[in-house]
PDB file of C-alpha atoms in Angstrom:
ATOM      1  CA  UNK R   1     -34.362  -0.866  35.431  1.00  0.00           C
ATOM      2  CA  UNK R   2     -30.802   0.642  35.540  1.00  0.00           C
ATOM      3  CA  UNK R   3     -29.230  -2.698  35.784  1.00  0.00           C
ATOM      4  CA  UNK R   4     -31.031  -3.978  32.780  1.00  0.00           C
ATOM      5  CA  UNK R   5     -30.128  -1.024  30.823  1.00  0.00           C
ATOM      6  CA  UNK R   6     -26.330  -1.313  32.049  1.00  0.00           C
ATOM      7  CA  UNK R   7     -26.427  -4.998  30.870  1.00  0.00           C
ATOM      8  CA  UNK R   8     -27.936  -4.228  27.326  1.00  0.00           C
ATOM      9  CA  UNK R   9     -25.270  -1.378  26.949  1.00  0.00           C
ATOM     10  CA  UNK R  10     -22.443  -4.173  27.862  1.00  0.00           C
ATOM     11  CA  UNK R  11     -24.079  -6.645  25.486  1.00  0.00           C
ATOM     12  CA  UNK R  12     -24.051  -4.070  22.650  1.00  0.00           C
ATOM     13  CA  UNK R  13     -20.496  -2.948  23.223  1.00  0.00           C
ATOM     14  CA  UNK R  14     -19.405  -6.569  23.560  1.00  0.00           C
ATOM     15  CA  UNK R  15     -21.341  -7.235  20.155  1.00  0.00           C
ATOM     16  CA  UNK R  16     -19.584  -4.270  18.413  1.00  0.00           C
ATOM     17  CA  UNK R  17     -16.310  -5.228  19.893  1.00  0.00           C
ATOM     18  CA  UNK R  18     -16.700  -8.913  18.367  1.00  0.00           C
ATOM     19  CA  UNK R  19     -18.040  -7.571  15.145  1.00  0.00           C
ATOM     20  CA  UNK R  20     -14.803  -5.302  14.895  1.00  0.00           C
ATOM     21  CA  UNK R  21     -12.509  -8.099  15.738  1.00  0.00           C
ATOM     22  CA  UNK R  22     -14.380 -10.269  13.130  1.00  0.00           C
ATOM     23  CA  UNK R  23     -14.064  -7.734  10.429  1.00  0.00           C
ATOM     24  CA  UNK R  24     -10.479  -6.822  11.344  1.00  0.00           C
ATOM     25  CA  UNK R  25      -9.294 -10.458  10.928  1.00  0.00           C
ATOM     26  CA  UNK R  26     -11.173 -10.441   7.524  1.00  0.00           C
ATOM     27  CA  UNK R  27      -8.537  -8.152   6.142  1.00  0.00           C
ATOM     28  CA  UNK R  28      -5.898  -9.967   4.428  1.00  0.00           C
ATOM     29  CA  UNK R  29      -2.761 -10.717   6.420  1.00  0.00           C
ATOM     30  CA  UNK R  30      -0.310  -8.342   4.428  1.00  0.00           C
ATOM     31  CA  UNK R  31      -2.602  -5.555   4.162  1.00  0.00           C
ATOM     32  CA  UNK R  32      -3.837  -6.069   7.767  1.00  0.00           C
ATOM     33  CA  UNK R  33      -0.200  -6.036   9.176  1.00  0.00           C
ATOM     34  CA  UNK R  34       1.135  -2.940   7.068  1.00  0.00           C
ATOM     35  CA  UNK R  35      -1.969  -0.566   7.783  1.00  0.00           C
ATOM     36  CA  UNK R  36      -1.817  -1.705  11.550  1.00  0.00           C
ATOM     37  CA  UNK R  37       1.947  -0.913  11.671  1.00  0.00           C
ATOM     38  CA  UNK R  38       1.383   2.522   9.995  1.00  0.00           C
ATOM     39  CA  UNK R  39      -1.578   3.267  12.223  1.00  0.00           C
ATOM     40  CA  UNK R  40       0.131   2.393  15.534  1.00  0.00           C
ATOM     41  CA  UNK R  41       3.504   4.128  14.504  1.00  0.00           C
ATOM     42  CA  UNK R  42       1.434   7.422  14.013  1.00  0.00           C
ATOM     43  CA  UNK R  43      -0.308   6.914  17.295  1.00  0.00           C
ATOM     44  CA  UNK R  44       2.992   6.441  19.037  1.00  0.00           C
ATOM     45  CA  UNK R  45       4.333   9.577  17.464  1.00  0.00           C
ATOM     46  CA  UNK R  46       1.019  11.429  18.429  1.00  0.00           C
ATOM     47  CA  UNK R  47       1.197  10.340  22.121  1.00  0.00           C
ATOM     48  CA  UNK R  48       4.862  11.219  22.167  1.00  0.00           C
ATOM     49  CA  UNK R  49       6.065   7.827  22.885  1.00  0.00           C
ATOM     50  CA  UNK R  50       8.617   8.104  19.808  1.00  0.00           C
ATOM     51  CA  UNK R  51       9.574  11.094  17.659  1.00  0.00           C
ATOM     52  CA  UNK R  52       9.594  11.150  13.884  1.00  0.00           C
ATOM     53  CA  UNK R  53      13.320  11.895  14.306  1.00  0.00           C
ATOM     54  CA  UNK R  54      13.830   8.312  15.380  1.00  0.00           C
ATOM     55  CA  UNK R  55      12.002   7.013  12.267  1.00  0.00           C
ATOM     56  CA  UNK R  56      12.936   9.038   9.276  1.00  0.00           C
ATOM     57  CA  UNK R  57      15.307   7.529   6.531  1.00  0.00           C
ATOM     58  CA  UNK R  58      19.005   8.601   7.265  1.00  0.00           C
ATOM     59  CA  UNK R  59      21.575   6.624   5.472  1.00  0.00           C
ATOM     60  CA  UNK R  60      24.261   7.822   7.668  1.00  0.00           C
ATOM     61  CA  UNK R  61      22.757   6.783  11.000  1.00  0.00           C
ATOM     62  CA  UNK R  62      21.886   3.445   9.245  1.00  0.00           C
ATOM     63  CA  UNK R  63      25.397   2.853   8.103  1.00  0.00           C
ATOM     64  CA  UNK R  64      27.604   4.386  10.874  1.00  0.00           C
ATOM     65  CA  UNK R  65      25.253   4.082  14.114  1.00  0.00           C
ATOM     66  CA  UNK R  66      23.690   0.878  12.842  1.00  0.00           C
ATOM     67  CA  UNK R  67      20.176   2.203  13.230  1.00  0.00           C
ATOM     68  CA  UNK R  68      18.777  -0.483  10.902  1.00  0.00           C
ATOM     69  CA  UNK R  69      15.446   0.010  11.923  1.00  0.00           C
ATOM     70  CA  UNK R  70      15.235   3.290  10.027  1.00  0.00           C
ATOM     71  CA  UNK R  71      14.759   0.962   6.918  1.00  0.00           C
ATOM     72  CA  UNK R  72      11.419   0.025   7.972  1.00  0.00           C
ATOM     73  CA  UNK R  73      10.126   2.716  10.083  1.00  0.00           C
ATOM     74  CA  UNK R  74      10.322   5.312   7.209  1.00  0.00           C
ATOM     75  CA  UNK R  75       7.785   3.388   5.308  1.00  0.00           C
ATOM     76  CA  UNK R  76       5.345   3.574   8.341  1.00  0.00           C
ATOM     77  CA  UNK R  77       5.003   7.193   9.120  1.00  0.00           C
ATOM     78  CA  UNK R  78       2.903   9.489   7.134  1.00  0.00           C
ATOM     79  CA  UNK R  79       2.888  12.691   9.408  1.00  0.00           C
ATOM     80  CA  UNK R  80       0.547  13.791  12.274  1.00  0.00           C
ATOM     81  CA  UNK R  81      -2.881  13.190  12.284  1.00  0.00           C
ATOM     82  CA  UNK R  82      -4.534  15.266   9.616  1.00  0.00           C
ATOM     83  CA  UNK R  83      -5.843  15.192   6.164  1.00  0.00           C
ATOM     84  CA  UNK R  84      -2.567  13.935   4.724  1.00  0.00           C
ATOM     85  CA  UNK R  85      -2.487  10.843   6.994  1.00  0.00           C
ATOM     86  CA  UNK R  86      -6.099   9.930   6.573  1.00  0.00           C
ATOM     87  CA  UNK R  87      -5.569  10.146   2.857  1.00  0.00           C
ATOM     88  CA  UNK R  88      -2.643   8.119   2.627  1.00  0.00           C
ATOM     89  CA  UNK R  89      -4.227   5.571   4.917  1.00  0.00           C
ATOM     90  CA  UNK R  90      -7.234   5.144   2.743  1.00  0.00           C
ATOM     91  CA  UNK R  91      -5.285   4.669  -0.370  1.00  0.00           C
ATOM     92  CA  UNK R  92      -2.948   2.147   1.305  1.00  0.00           C
ATOM     93  CA  UNK R  93      -5.833   0.178   2.912  1.00  0.00           C
ATOM     94  CA  UNK R  94      -7.789   0.328  -0.322  1.00  0.00           C
ATOM     95  CA  UNK R  95      -5.221  -0.558  -3.161  1.00  0.00           C
ATOM     96  CA  UNK R  96      -3.210  -2.790  -0.859  1.00  0.00           C
ATOM     97  CA  UNK R  97      -6.105  -4.955  -0.154  1.00  0.00           C
ATOM     98  CA  UNK R  98      -7.598  -5.005  -3.702  1.00  0.00           C
ATOM     99  CA  UNK R  99      -4.175  -6.250  -5.014  1.00  0.00           C
ATOM    100  CA  UNK R 100      -4.040  -8.865  -2.219  1.00  0.00           C
ATOM    101  CA  UNK R 101      -7.516 -10.059  -2.788  1.00  0.00           C
ATOM    102  CA  UNK R 102      -7.344  -9.717  -6.630  1.00  0.00           C
ATOM    103  CA  UNK R 103      -4.424 -10.625  -8.608  1.00  0.00           C
ATOM    104  CA  UNK R 104      -2.293 -11.964  -5.694  1.00  0.00           C
ATOM    105  CA  UNK R 105      -5.130 -13.923  -4.109  1.00  0.00           C
ATOM    106  CA  UNK R 106      -3.761 -17.239  -2.835  1.00  0.00           C
ATOM    107  CA  UNK R 107      -0.272 -15.753  -3.665  1.00  0.00           C
ATOM    108  CA  UNK R 108       0.645 -14.234  -0.406  1.00  0.00           C
ATOM    109  CA  UNK R 109       4.295 -15.131  -0.881  1.00  0.00           C
ATOM    110  CA  UNK R 110       4.356 -13.349  -4.227  1.00  0.00           C
ATOM    111  CA  UNK R 111       2.827 -10.387  -2.743  1.00  0.00           C
ATOM    112  CA  UNK R 112       5.482 -10.220   0.071  1.00  0.00           C
ATOM    113  CA  UNK R 113       8.121 -10.493  -2.722  1.00  0.00           C
ATOM    114  CA  UNK R 114       6.455  -7.537  -4.364  1.00  0.00           C
ATOM    115  CA  UNK R 115       6.711  -5.540  -1.023  1.00  0.00           C
ATOM    116  CA  UNK R 116      10.445  -6.604  -0.838  1.00  0.00           C
ATOM    117  CA  UNK R 117      11.296  -5.577  -4.160  1.00  0.00           C
ATOM    118  CA  UNK R 118       9.403  -2.165  -3.985  1.00  0.00           C
ATOM    119  CA  UNK R 119      10.754  -1.283  -0.557  1.00  0.00           C
ATOM    120  CA  UNK R 120      14.360  -2.263  -1.616  1.00  0.00           C
ATOM    121  CA  UNK R 121      14.446  -0.290  -4.817  1.00  0.00           C
ATOM    122  CA  UNK R 122      12.660   2.743  -3.350  1.00  0.00           C
ATOM    123  CA  UNK R 123      15.311   2.754  -0.592  1.00  0.00           C
ATOM    124  CA  UNK R 124      18.044   2.488  -3.197  1.00  0.00           C
ATOM    125  CA  UNK R 125      16.375   5.618  -5.178  1.00  0.00           C
ATOM    126  CA  UNK R 126      15.957   7.446  -1.639  1.00  0.00           C
ATOM    127  CA  UNK R 127      19.791   7.445  -1.182  1.00  0.00           C
ATOM    128  CA  UNK R 128      19.865   9.910  -4.000  1.00  0.00           C
ATOM    129  CA  UNK R 129      16.482  11.698  -3.745  1.00  0.00           C
ATOM    130  CA  UNK R 130      16.924  13.083  -0.259  1.00  0.00           C
ATOM    131  CA  UNK R 131      13.478  11.754   0.872  1.00  0.00           C
ATOM    132  CA  UNK R 132      12.914  11.249   4.645  1.00  0.00           C
ATOM    133  CA  UNK R 133       9.898   9.298   4.618  1.00  0.00           C
ATOM    134  CA  UNK R 134       9.163   6.509   2.039  1.00  0.00           C
ATOM    135  CA  UNK R 135       5.831   5.320   2.607  1.00  0.00           C
ATOM    136  CA  UNK R 136       4.053   7.661   0.025  1.00  0.00           C
ATOM    137  CA  UNK R 137       6.059   6.517  -2.583  1.00  0.00           C
ATOM    138  CA  UNK R 138       5.349   2.964  -1.725  1.00  0.00           C
ATOM    139  CA  UNK R 139       1.775   3.622  -1.877  1.00  0.00           C
ATOM    140  CA  UNK R 140       2.023   5.158  -5.342  1.00  0.00           C
ATOM    141  CA  UNK R 141       3.801   1.991  -6.317  1.00  0.00           C
ATOM    142  CA  UNK R 142       0.996  -0.030  -5.192  1.00  0.00           C
ATOM    143  CA  UNK R 143      -1.534   2.186  -6.892  1.00  0.00           C
ATOM    144  CA  UNK R 144       0.283   2.009 -10.090  1.00  0.00           C
ATOM    145  CA  UNK R 145       0.412  -1.892 -10.230  1.00  0.00           C
ATOM    146  CA  UNK R 146      -3.365  -2.090  -9.276  1.00  0.00           C
ATOM    147  CA  UNK R 147      -4.044   0.531 -12.253  1.00  0.00           C
ATOM    148  CA  UNK R 148      -2.007  -1.129 -14.880  1.00  0.00           C
ATOM    149  CA  UNK R 149      -3.599  -4.396 -13.962  1.00  0.00           C
ATOM    150  CA  UNK R 150      -7.190  -3.018 -14.094  1.00  0.00           C
ATOM    151  CA  UNK R 151      -6.812  -0.975 -17.333  1.00  0.00           C
ATOM    152  CA  UNK R 152     -10.615  -0.969 -18.138  1.00  0.00           C
ATOM    153  CA  UNK R 153     -11.950   0.285 -14.844  1.00  0.00           C
ATOM    154  CA  UNK R 154     -13.335   3.767 -14.967  1.00  0.00           C
ATOM    155  CA  UNK R 155     -12.319   6.195 -11.991  1.00  0.00           C
ATOM    156  CA  UNK R 156     -13.967   9.277 -10.507  1.00  0.00           C
ATOM    157  CA  UNK R 157     -11.922  11.668  -8.555  1.00  0.00           C
ATOM    158  CA  UNK R 158     -13.774  13.965  -6.298  1.00  0.00           C
ATOM    159  CA  UNK R 159     -16.598  14.045  -8.689  1.00  0.00           C
ATOM    160  CA  UNK R 160     -14.582  16.124 -11.142  1.00  0.00           C
ATOM    161  CA  UNK R 161     -12.510  13.902 -13.460  1.00  0.00           C
ATOM    162  CA  UNK R 162     -13.658  10.769 -15.075  1.00  0.00           C
ATOM    163  CA  UNK R 163     -10.630   8.550 -16.437  1.00  0.00           C
ATOM    164  CA  UNK R 164      -9.436   5.030 -17.113  1.00  0.00           C
ATOM    165  CA  UNK R 165      -7.437   3.512 -14.171  1.00  0.00           C
ATOM    166  CA  UNK R 166      -3.976   3.619 -15.690  1.00  0.00           C
ATOM    167  CA  UNK R 167      -4.219   7.388 -15.226  1.00  0.00           C
ATOM    168  CA  UNK R 168      -4.733   7.260 -11.537  1.00  0.00           C
ATOM    169  CA  UNK R 169      -1.055   7.701 -10.490  1.00  0.00           C
ATOM    170  CA  UNK R 170      -0.830  10.769 -12.635  1.00  0.00           C
ATOM    171  CA  UNK R 171      -3.780  12.327 -11.396  1.00  0.00           C
ATOM    172  CA  UNK R 172      -2.667  11.833  -7.928  1.00  0.00           C
ATOM    173  CA  UNK R 173       0.551  13.457  -8.904  1.00  0.00           C
ATOM    174  CA  UNK R 174      -1.065  16.343 -10.406  1.00  0.00           C
ATOM    175  CA  UNK R 175      -3.254  16.711  -7.069  1.00  0.00           C
ATOM    176  CA  UNK R 176       0.002  16.876  -5.144  1.00  0.00           C
ATOM    177  CA  UNK R 177       1.310  19.621  -7.537  1.00  0.00           C
ATOM    178  CA  UNK R 178      -1.758  21.525  -6.896  1.00  0.00           C
ATOM    179  CA  UNK R 179      -1.326  21.271  -3.147  1.00  0.00           C
ATOM    180  CA  UNK R 180       2.132  22.716  -3.575  1.00  0.00           C
ATOM    181  CA  UNK R 181       3.782  19.317  -2.769  1.00  0.00           C
ATOM    182  CA  UNK R 182       6.910  18.098  -4.199  1.00  0.00           C
ATOM    183  CA  UNK R 183       6.067  15.509  -6.933  1.00  0.00           C
ATOM    184  CA  UNK R 184       9.533  13.775  -6.455  1.00  0.00           C
ATOM    185  CA  UNK R 185       7.877  11.130  -4.286  1.00  0.00           C
ATOM    186  CA  UNK R 186       5.024  10.405  -6.633  1.00  0.00           C
ATOM    187  CA  UNK R 187       7.607  10.133  -9.673  1.00  0.00           C
ATOM    188  CA  UNK R 188       9.679   7.792  -7.406  1.00  0.00           C
ATOM    189  CA  UNK R 189       6.568   5.448  -6.747  1.00  0.00           C
ATOM    190  CA  UNK R 190       5.571   5.647 -10.425  1.00  0.00           C
ATOM    191  CA  UNK R 191       9.110   4.470 -11.597  1.00  0.00           C
ATOM    192  CA  UNK R 192       9.342   1.479  -9.209  1.00  0.00           C
ATOM    193  CA  UNK R 193       5.700   0.480  -9.715  1.00  0.00           C
ATOM    194  CA  UNK R 194       6.493   0.659 -13.607  1.00  0.00           C
ATOM    195  CA  UNK R 195       9.683  -1.319 -12.969  1.00  0.00           C
ATOM    196  CA  UNK R 196       7.854  -4.399 -11.314  1.00  0.00           C
ATOM    197  CA  UNK R 197       4.845  -4.151 -13.661  1.00  0.00           C
ATOM    198  CA  UNK R 198       7.406  -4.389 -16.622  1.00  0.00           C
ATOM    199  CA  UNK R 199       9.551  -6.969 -15.287  1.00  0.00           C
ATOM    200  CA  UNK R 200       6.562  -9.175 -13.886  1.00  0.00           C
ATOM    201  CA  UNK R 201       3.832  -8.664 -16.661  1.00  0.00           C
ATOM    202  CA  UNK R 202       5.414  -7.216 -19.776  1.00  0.00           C
ATOM    203  CA  UNK R 203       8.852  -8.478 -20.314  1.00  0.00           C
ATOM    204  CA  UNK R 204       8.031 -12.291 -19.683  1.00  0.00           C
ATOM    205  CA  UNK R 205       5.400 -12.139 -22.489  1.00  0.00           C
ATOM    206  CA  UNK R 206       7.698 -10.438 -25.006  1.00  0.00           C
ATOM    207  CA  UNK R 207       9.552 -12.714 -27.589  1.00  0.00           C
ATOM    208  CA  UNK R 208      12.681 -13.908 -26.015  1.00  0.00           C
ATOM    209  CA  UNK R 209      11.535 -12.791 -22.716  1.00  0.00           C
ATOM    210  CA  UNK R 210      11.660 -14.585 -19.369  1.00  0.00           C
ATOM    211  CA  UNK R 211      10.477 -14.309 -15.751  1.00  0.00           C
ATOM    212  CA  UNK R 212      13.144 -12.464 -13.821  1.00  0.00           C
ATOM    213  CA  UNK R 213      11.410 -11.800 -10.411  1.00  0.00           C
ATOM    214  CA  UNK R 214      11.352 -15.264  -8.881  1.00  0.00           C
ATOM    215  CA  UNK R 215       9.685 -15.472  -5.355  1.00  0.00           C
ATOM    216  CA  UNK R 216      12.214 -17.477  -3.075  1.00  0.00           C
ATOM    217  CA  UNK R 217      10.779 -20.723  -1.955  1.00  0.00           C
ATOM    218  CA  UNK R 218      11.340 -19.656   1.756  1.00  0.00           C
ATOM    219  CA  UNK R 219       8.644 -16.957   1.184  1.00  0.00           C
ATOM    220  CA  UNK R 220       6.460 -19.728  -0.124  1.00  0.00           C
ATOM    221  CA  UNK R 221       7.121 -21.914   2.707  1.00  0.00           C
ATOM    222  CA  UNK R 222       6.407 -19.139   5.090  1.00  0.00           C
ATOM    223  CA  UNK R 223       3.417 -17.313   3.634  1.00  0.00           C
ATOM    224  CA  UNK R 224       1.421 -19.577   1.196  1.00  0.00           C
ATOM    225  CA  UNK R 225      -1.409 -21.465   3.151  1.00  0.00           C
ATOM    226  CA  UNK R 226      -4.690 -23.034   2.254  1.00  0.00           C
ATOM    227  CA  UNK R 227      -7.247 -20.444   1.735  1.00  0.00           C
ATOM    228  CA  UNK R 228      -9.662 -19.928   4.693  1.00  0.00           C
ATOM    229  CA  UNK R 229     -13.168 -21.236   3.396  1.00  0.00           C
ATOM    230  CA  UNK R 230     -14.990 -18.403   5.508  1.00  0.00           C
ATOM    231  CA  UNK R 231     -12.974 -15.627   4.021  1.00  0.00           C
ATOM    232  CA  UNK R 232     -14.847 -12.948   2.372  1.00  0.00           C
ATOM    233  CA  UNK R 233     -12.933 -10.677  -0.222  1.00  0.00           C
ATOM    234  CA  UNK R 234     -14.048  -7.290  -1.193  1.00  0.00           C
ATOM    235  CA  UNK R 235     -15.281  -7.071  -4.778  1.00  0.00           C
ATOM    236  CA  UNK R 236     -12.750  -4.727  -6.415  1.00  0.00           C
ATOM    237  CA  UNK R 237     -15.275  -3.100  -9.164  1.00  0.00           C
ATOM    238  CA  UNK R 238     -18.014  -2.605  -6.551  1.00  0.00           C
ATOM    239  CA  UNK R 239     -15.900  -1.319  -3.495  1.00  0.00           C
ATOM    240  CA  UNK R 240     -16.684   2.129  -2.605  1.00  0.00           C
ATOM    241  CA  UNK R 241     -14.618   4.438  -0.648  1.00  0.00           C
ATOM    242  CA  UNK R 242     -13.436   7.837   0.041  1.00  0.00           C
ATOM    243  CA  UNK R 243     -13.927  10.505  -2.770  1.00  0.00           C
ATOM    244  CA  UNK R 244     -11.897   8.351  -5.389  1.00  0.00           C
ATOM    245  CA  UNK R 245     -13.795   5.045  -6.499  1.00  0.00           C
ATOM    246  CA  UNK R 246     -13.859   2.848  -9.572  1.00  0.00           C
ATOM    247  CA  UNK R 247     -17.241   3.003 -11.315  1.00  0.00           C
ATOM    248  CA  UNK R 248     -17.047  -0.573 -12.424  1.00  0.00           C
ATOM    249  CA  UNK R 249     -17.461   0.339 -16.111  1.00  0.00           C
ATOM    250  CA  UNK R 250     -15.708  -1.496 -18.776  1.00  0.00           C
ATOM    251  CA  UNK R 251     -15.212  -1.057 -22.378  1.00  0.00           C
ATOM    252  CA  UNK R 252     -14.122  -3.314 -25.069  1.00  0.00           C
TER     253      UNK R 252
END
């Protein structure tokens, strides 16, 4: 009897592990890589394998001591395990995935190029803004681009506010202000997000405008692949998660 129960438990555990692995690899590649890197970085800090002092953005250490990794690790750490970390990871996973499965579906190279553009510009602004960790600004940039490309979706914030998607970054900035946090990070993310949105979606469609952000062919060769026929994307308007979710309502 004990052997049969142990066997059933082992089979159930194996089934859960297989299901988790299957779901994990259903996450699009860029979202999967970035979210995993953020979680593993936080876990490494929590387990004291590394220190936040080895990760934060410090131009002097980057230039004079060649600690180049800080250009990347400053985007991967959102603080110790707690509300702030969970909040940021949920937003990162949600809006990064919806972008990758929505307007960037089948255009992984273009999505990676947006990451590079956002990361480089945020880093340049970070030289003057005295910000130690840049990941939150990067998340706000992703949210801004998603919100501008889905202007008709209505949002609900903790059951208190209903608004159109383009107001989402500003609502998040107001939430940060209410919590007593600096809004410099939010303004940085909004500014860089608007720069990308304007250069990619607005300026090319203006009279005399043209496309200025061109994805390098090297990125296309590296990342653009035929789509997996078994791939199951999330539905942007139906996905629900956390306290903030699109209602899926549209208005003409």
